[in-house]
XYZ file of C-alpha atoms in Angstrom:
397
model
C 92.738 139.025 102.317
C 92.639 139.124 98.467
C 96.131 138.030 98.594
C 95.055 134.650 100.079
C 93.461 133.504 97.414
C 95.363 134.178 94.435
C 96.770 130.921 92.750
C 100.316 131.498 91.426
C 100.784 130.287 87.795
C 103.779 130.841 85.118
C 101.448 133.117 83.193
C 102.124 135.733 86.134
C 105.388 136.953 84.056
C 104.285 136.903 80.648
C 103.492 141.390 81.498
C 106.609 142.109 83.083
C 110.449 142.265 81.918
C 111.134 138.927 83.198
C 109.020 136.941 80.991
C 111.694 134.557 80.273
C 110.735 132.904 83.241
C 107.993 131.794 82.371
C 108.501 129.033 80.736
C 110.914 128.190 83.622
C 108.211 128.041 85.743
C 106.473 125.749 83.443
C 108.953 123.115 83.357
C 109.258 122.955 87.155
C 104.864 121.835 87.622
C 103.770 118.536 86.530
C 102.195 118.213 83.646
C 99.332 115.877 85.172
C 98.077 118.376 88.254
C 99.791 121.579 86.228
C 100.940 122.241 90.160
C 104.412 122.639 91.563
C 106.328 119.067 92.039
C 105.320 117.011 94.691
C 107.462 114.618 95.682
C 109.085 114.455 92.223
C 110.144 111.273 90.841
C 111.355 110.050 87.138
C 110.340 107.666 84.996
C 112.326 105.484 82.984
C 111.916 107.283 79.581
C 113.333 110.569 81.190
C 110.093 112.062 82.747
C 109.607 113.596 86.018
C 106.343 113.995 87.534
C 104.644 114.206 90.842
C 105.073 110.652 92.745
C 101.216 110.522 93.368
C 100.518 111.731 90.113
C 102.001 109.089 88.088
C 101.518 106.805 90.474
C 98.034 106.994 89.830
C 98.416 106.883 86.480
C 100.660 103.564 85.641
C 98.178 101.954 88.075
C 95.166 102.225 85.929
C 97.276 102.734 82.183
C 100.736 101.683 82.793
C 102.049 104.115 80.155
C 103.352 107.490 80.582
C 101.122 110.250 79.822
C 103.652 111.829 77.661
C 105.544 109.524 75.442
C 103.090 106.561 75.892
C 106.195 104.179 76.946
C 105.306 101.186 78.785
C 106.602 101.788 82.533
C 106.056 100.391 85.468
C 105.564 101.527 89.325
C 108.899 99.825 90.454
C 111.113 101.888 87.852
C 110.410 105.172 89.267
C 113.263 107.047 91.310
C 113.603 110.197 93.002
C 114.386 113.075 91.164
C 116.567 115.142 94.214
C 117.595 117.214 91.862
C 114.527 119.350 90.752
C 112.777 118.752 94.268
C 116.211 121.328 95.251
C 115.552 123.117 92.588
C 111.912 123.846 93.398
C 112.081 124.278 96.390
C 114.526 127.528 96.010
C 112.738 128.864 93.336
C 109.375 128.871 95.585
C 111.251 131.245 97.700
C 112.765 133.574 95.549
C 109.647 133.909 93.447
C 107.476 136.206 95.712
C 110.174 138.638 95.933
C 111.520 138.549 92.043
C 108.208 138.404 91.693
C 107.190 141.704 93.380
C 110.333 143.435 92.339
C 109.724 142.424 88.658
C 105.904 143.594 88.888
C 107.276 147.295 90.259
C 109.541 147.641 87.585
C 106.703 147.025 84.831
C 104.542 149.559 86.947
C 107.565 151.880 86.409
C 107.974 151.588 82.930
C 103.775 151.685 82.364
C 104.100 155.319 84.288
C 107.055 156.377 81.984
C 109.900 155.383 84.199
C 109.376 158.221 86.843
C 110.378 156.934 89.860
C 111.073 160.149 91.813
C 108.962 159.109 94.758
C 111.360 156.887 96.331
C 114.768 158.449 95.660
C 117.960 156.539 96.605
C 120.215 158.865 98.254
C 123.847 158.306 97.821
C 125.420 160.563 100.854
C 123.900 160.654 104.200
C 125.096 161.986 107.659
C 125.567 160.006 110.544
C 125.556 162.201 113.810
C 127.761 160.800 116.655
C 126.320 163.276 119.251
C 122.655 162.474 118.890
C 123.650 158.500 119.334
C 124.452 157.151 122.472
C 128.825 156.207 122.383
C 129.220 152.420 122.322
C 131.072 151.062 125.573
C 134.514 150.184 125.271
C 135.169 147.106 123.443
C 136.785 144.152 125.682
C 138.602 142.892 123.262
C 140.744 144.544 120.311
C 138.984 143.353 116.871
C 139.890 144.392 113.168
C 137.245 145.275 111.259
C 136.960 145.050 107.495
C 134.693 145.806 105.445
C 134.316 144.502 101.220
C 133.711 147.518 99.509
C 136.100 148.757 97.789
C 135.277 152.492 96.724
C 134.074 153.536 100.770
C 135.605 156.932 101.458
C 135.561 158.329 104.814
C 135.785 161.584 105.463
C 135.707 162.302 109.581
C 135.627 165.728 111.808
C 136.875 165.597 115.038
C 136.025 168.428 116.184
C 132.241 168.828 114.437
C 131.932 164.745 115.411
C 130.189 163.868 111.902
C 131.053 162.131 109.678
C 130.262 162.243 105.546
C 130.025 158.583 104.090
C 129.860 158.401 100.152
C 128.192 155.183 99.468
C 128.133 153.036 96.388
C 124.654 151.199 94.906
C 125.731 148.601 96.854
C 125.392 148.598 101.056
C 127.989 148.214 102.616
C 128.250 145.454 105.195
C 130.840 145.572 107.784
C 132.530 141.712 108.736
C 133.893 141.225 112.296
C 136.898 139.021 112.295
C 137.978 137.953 115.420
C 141.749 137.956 116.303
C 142.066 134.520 118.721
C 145.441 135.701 119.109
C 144.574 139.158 121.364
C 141.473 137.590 122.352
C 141.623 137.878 126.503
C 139.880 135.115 128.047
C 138.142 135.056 131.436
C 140.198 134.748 134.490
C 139.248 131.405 135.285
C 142.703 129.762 135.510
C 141.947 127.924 132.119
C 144.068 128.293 128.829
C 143.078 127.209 125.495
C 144.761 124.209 124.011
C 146.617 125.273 120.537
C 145.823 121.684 119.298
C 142.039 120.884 120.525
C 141.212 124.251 121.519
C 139.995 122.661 124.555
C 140.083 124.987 127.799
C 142.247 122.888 130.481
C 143.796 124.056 133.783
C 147.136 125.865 133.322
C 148.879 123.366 135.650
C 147.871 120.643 133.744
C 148.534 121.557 130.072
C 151.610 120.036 129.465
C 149.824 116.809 129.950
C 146.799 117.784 127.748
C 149.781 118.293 125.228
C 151.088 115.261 125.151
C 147.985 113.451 124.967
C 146.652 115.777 122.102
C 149.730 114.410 120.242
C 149.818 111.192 121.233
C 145.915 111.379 119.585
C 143.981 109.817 122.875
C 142.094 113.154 123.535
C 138.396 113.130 122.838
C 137.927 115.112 119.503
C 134.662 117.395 119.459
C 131.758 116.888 118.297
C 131.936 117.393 114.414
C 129.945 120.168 113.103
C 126.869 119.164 110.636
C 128.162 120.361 107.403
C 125.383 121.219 104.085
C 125.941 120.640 100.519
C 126.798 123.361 98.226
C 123.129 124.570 97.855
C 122.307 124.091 101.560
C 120.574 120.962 101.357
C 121.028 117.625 102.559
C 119.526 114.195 101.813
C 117.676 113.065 104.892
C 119.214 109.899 106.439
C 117.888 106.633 107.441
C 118.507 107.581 111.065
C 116.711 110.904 110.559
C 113.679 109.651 108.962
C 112.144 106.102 110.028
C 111.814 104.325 106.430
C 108.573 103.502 105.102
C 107.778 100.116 103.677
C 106.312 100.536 100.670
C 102.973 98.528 99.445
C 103.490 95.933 96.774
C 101.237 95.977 94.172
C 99.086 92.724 94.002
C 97.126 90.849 91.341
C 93.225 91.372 92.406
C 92.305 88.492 89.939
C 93.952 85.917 92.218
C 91.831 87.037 95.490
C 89.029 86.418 96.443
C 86.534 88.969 97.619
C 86.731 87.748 101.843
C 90.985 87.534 101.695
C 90.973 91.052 99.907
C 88.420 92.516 102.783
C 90.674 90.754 105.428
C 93.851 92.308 103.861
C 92.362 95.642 103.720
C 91.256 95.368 107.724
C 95.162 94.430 108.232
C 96.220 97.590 106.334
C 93.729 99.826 108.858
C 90.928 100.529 105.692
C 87.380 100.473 105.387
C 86.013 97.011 103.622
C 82.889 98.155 102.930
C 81.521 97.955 99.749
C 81.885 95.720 96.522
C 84.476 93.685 95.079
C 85.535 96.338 92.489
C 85.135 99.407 94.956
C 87.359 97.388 97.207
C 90.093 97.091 94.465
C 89.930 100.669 93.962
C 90.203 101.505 97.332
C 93.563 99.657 97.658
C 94.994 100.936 94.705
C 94.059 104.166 95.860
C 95.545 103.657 99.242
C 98.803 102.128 98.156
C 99.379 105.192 95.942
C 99.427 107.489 98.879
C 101.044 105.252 100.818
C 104.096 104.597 98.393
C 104.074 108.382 97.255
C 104.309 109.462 101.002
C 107.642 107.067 101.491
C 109.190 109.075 98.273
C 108.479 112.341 100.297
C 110.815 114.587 101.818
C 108.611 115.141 104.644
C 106.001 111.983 104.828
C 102.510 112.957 106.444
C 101.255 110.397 109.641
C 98.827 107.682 108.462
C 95.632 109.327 110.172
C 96.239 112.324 107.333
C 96.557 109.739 104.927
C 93.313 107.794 105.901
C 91.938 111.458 105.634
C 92.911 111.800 102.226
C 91.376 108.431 101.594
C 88.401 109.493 102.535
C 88.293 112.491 100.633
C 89.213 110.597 97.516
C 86.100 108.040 98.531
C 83.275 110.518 99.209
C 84.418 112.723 95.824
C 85.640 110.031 93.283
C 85.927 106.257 94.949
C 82.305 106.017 95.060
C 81.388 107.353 91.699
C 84.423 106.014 89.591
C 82.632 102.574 88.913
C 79.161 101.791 88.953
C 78.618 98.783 90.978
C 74.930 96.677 91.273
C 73.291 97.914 94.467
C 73.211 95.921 96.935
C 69.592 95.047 97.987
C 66.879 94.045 95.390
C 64.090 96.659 94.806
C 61.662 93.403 93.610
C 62.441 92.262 97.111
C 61.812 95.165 99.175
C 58.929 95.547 101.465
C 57.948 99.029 99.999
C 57.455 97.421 96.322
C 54.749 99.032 94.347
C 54.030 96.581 91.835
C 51.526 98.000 89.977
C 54.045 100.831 89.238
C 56.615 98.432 88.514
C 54.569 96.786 85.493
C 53.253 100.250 84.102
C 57.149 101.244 83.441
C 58.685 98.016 82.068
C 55.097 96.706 80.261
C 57.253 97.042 76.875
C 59.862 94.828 78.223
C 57.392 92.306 78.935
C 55.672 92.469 75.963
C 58.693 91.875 74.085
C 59.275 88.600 76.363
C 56.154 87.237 75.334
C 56.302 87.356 71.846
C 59.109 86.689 71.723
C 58.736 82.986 74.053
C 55.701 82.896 71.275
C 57.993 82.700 68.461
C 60.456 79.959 69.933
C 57.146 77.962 71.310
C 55.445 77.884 67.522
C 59.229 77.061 66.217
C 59.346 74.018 68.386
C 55.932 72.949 67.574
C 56.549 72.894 63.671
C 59.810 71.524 64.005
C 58.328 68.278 65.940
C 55.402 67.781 63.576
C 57.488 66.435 60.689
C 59.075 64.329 63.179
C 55.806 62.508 64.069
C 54.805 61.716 60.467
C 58.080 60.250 59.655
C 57.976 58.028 62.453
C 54.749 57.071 61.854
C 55.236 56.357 58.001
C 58.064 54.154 58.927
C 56.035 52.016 61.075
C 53.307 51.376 58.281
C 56.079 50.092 55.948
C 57.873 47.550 58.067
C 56.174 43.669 57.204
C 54.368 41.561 59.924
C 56.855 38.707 60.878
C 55.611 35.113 59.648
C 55.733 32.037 62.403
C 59.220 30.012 61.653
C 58.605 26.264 60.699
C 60.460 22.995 62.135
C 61.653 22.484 58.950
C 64.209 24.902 57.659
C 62.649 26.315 54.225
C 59.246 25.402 54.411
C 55.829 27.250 55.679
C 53.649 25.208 58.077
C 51.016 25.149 55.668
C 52.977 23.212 52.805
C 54.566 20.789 55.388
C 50.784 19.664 56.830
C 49.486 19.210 53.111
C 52.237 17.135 52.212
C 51.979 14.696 55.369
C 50.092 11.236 54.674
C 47.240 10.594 55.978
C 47.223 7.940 58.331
């Protein structure tokens, strides 16, 4: 059970003799999560990461964490290469692993091993074994050692095998040529290898040659390393999510958008960005994986991200007014922000006995300009002259 719960890491070679492998180790795990690849993909400054991983991180930086290049989510490509790579090195390392951990127990106890003692003879003893049955077919056996001596006593019926470090495993070649078929009136076809009627292969000869017989099925080959690229016809492609400018929507298109995509819409205007961002990462880094996970275990992870980090990444306003609320304890209210309000008033003092001096000058100007404009004097018929001069001047009749 203690086994369970240990967390493999590269340090777990630094006490044996293969500490070189190590830093192996290392450069297969991201340096984001510090966990095995994911879904590896690189970057276009040489960088391979998890897809998710990085993902995450050109969404909210766009730079890569290790360089600081300017990149972008479209550049990244699949790195096949080191997801082969890891993938064989996660199962050879429990067993180098152990193997490596048993020598450096070895070597702590002085490099007595006695206890488990590889013998190099051993008798095998025909008469306590049941005797195979006869063989149906002749076969040649070979085997690819090359130092095997056999030393065999008829009449004792053991036999003394000297053995080399290395087992011995026996390969089976079978002849075709002394190979006796079934008696089922069919022969094999030296072209096709197709099992026709004997009557009839003559025929089946000619149209082997001719090239109109059916060739079999062809046998699935591997690469070199036993792995193959999955196909389109294997796999059903994923779309993947483009990325989308959350300044040019409003808040009710981006809720209706996320209801399209099968998401929650709850929430703010900058939880709902999140959200999507969020989503499309998993999305997009589930179409670079090898073995992509059904959209309910997405929406799972969703929700795990939500309930751990979506709802606490950015604080957001809440959404009903406390001022408003039927349970509002004023009286409580004014004892806690009765600075704040104090400050409000002196301040609206200040700008209220600013206005008032500044209009005072005002009136006095205006009223000094009033006092020095002249009273306008009554214009007479005759152009120059006051009334008063004109009626002195008139004769009296």
């Amino acid at each position: 059970m203690e086994q369970s719960f240990e967390l493999a890491d590269s340090t777990d070679w630094i006490d044996t003799p293969l500490n070189l492998l190590g830093p192996l180790e290392s450069s297969l795990r991201c340096q984001i999560c510090k966990d095995f690849f994911t879904s590896p993909v690189i970057t276009s400054c040489c960088h391979t990461f998890c897809s998710l991983c990085i993902r995450r991180c050109l969404s909210s930086d766009h730079k890569c964490p290790v360089c600081r290049q300017a990149d972008q989510e479209l550049k990244l490509r699949r790195n096949w290469t080191v997801e082969e790579l890891l993938e064989n090195f996660k199962k050879a390392r429990p067993s180098v692993l152990g193997l490596a951990r048993k020598e450096a127990a070895r070597i702590k106890n002085g490099g007595d091993d006695s206890s488990e003692p590889s013998p190099k003879k051993r008798k095998v003893n025909h008469l306590d074994e049941p005797e195979p049955p006869a063989a149906l077919s002749p076969r040649r056996v070979r085997t690819r050692s090359r130092g095997a001596k056999v030393q065999a006593d008829p009449t004792h019926g053991q036999e003394e095998i000297e053995e080399s470090d290395v087992a011995i495993e026996p390969e089976v070649i079978e002849d075709s040529q002394d190979e006796d078929y079934s008696d089922d009136g069919l022969v094999p076809c030296p072209i096709c290898n197709r099992r026709v009627r004997q009557d009839t292969i003559n025929t089946h000869l000619d149209t082997c040659l001719a090239g109109d017989s059916p060739k079999p099925p062809p046998v699935k080959s591997s690469t070199a390393f036993g792995y193959r690229h999955p196909q389109g016809s294997e796999l059903k492609k994923l779309e993947r999510l483009p990325a989308i400018n959350y300044s040019l929507f409003k808040e009710h298109a981006l809720r209706k958008k996320m209801r399209d995509l099968g998401i929650s819409d709850a929430g703010p205007k900058p939880l709902l960005q999140r959200r999507h961002t969020e989503w499309m990462n998993l999305w997009n880094a589930n179409c670079d994986s090898k073995n992509p996970k059904s959209k309910s275990q997405l929406a799972r992870e969703l929700d795990t991200w939500e309930r751990t980090q979506g709802g606490n990444a950015v604080p957001s306003a809440p959404e009903r007014n406390p001022v408003t609320s039927k349970d509002f304890n004023a009286a409580q209210w004014s004892a806690n922000h009765n600075d704040e309000f104090k400050l409000l008033i002196a301040n609206a003092r200040k700008k209220s006995d600013a206005q008032v001096r500044s209009t005072i000058p005002r009136v006095s100007e205006s009223s000094n300009a009033a006092a020095e404009i002249p009273s306008p004097t009554v214009p007479s018929p005759h152009f120059g002259t006051p009334a008063a001069d004109q009626n002195d001047s008139t004769p009296s009749g």
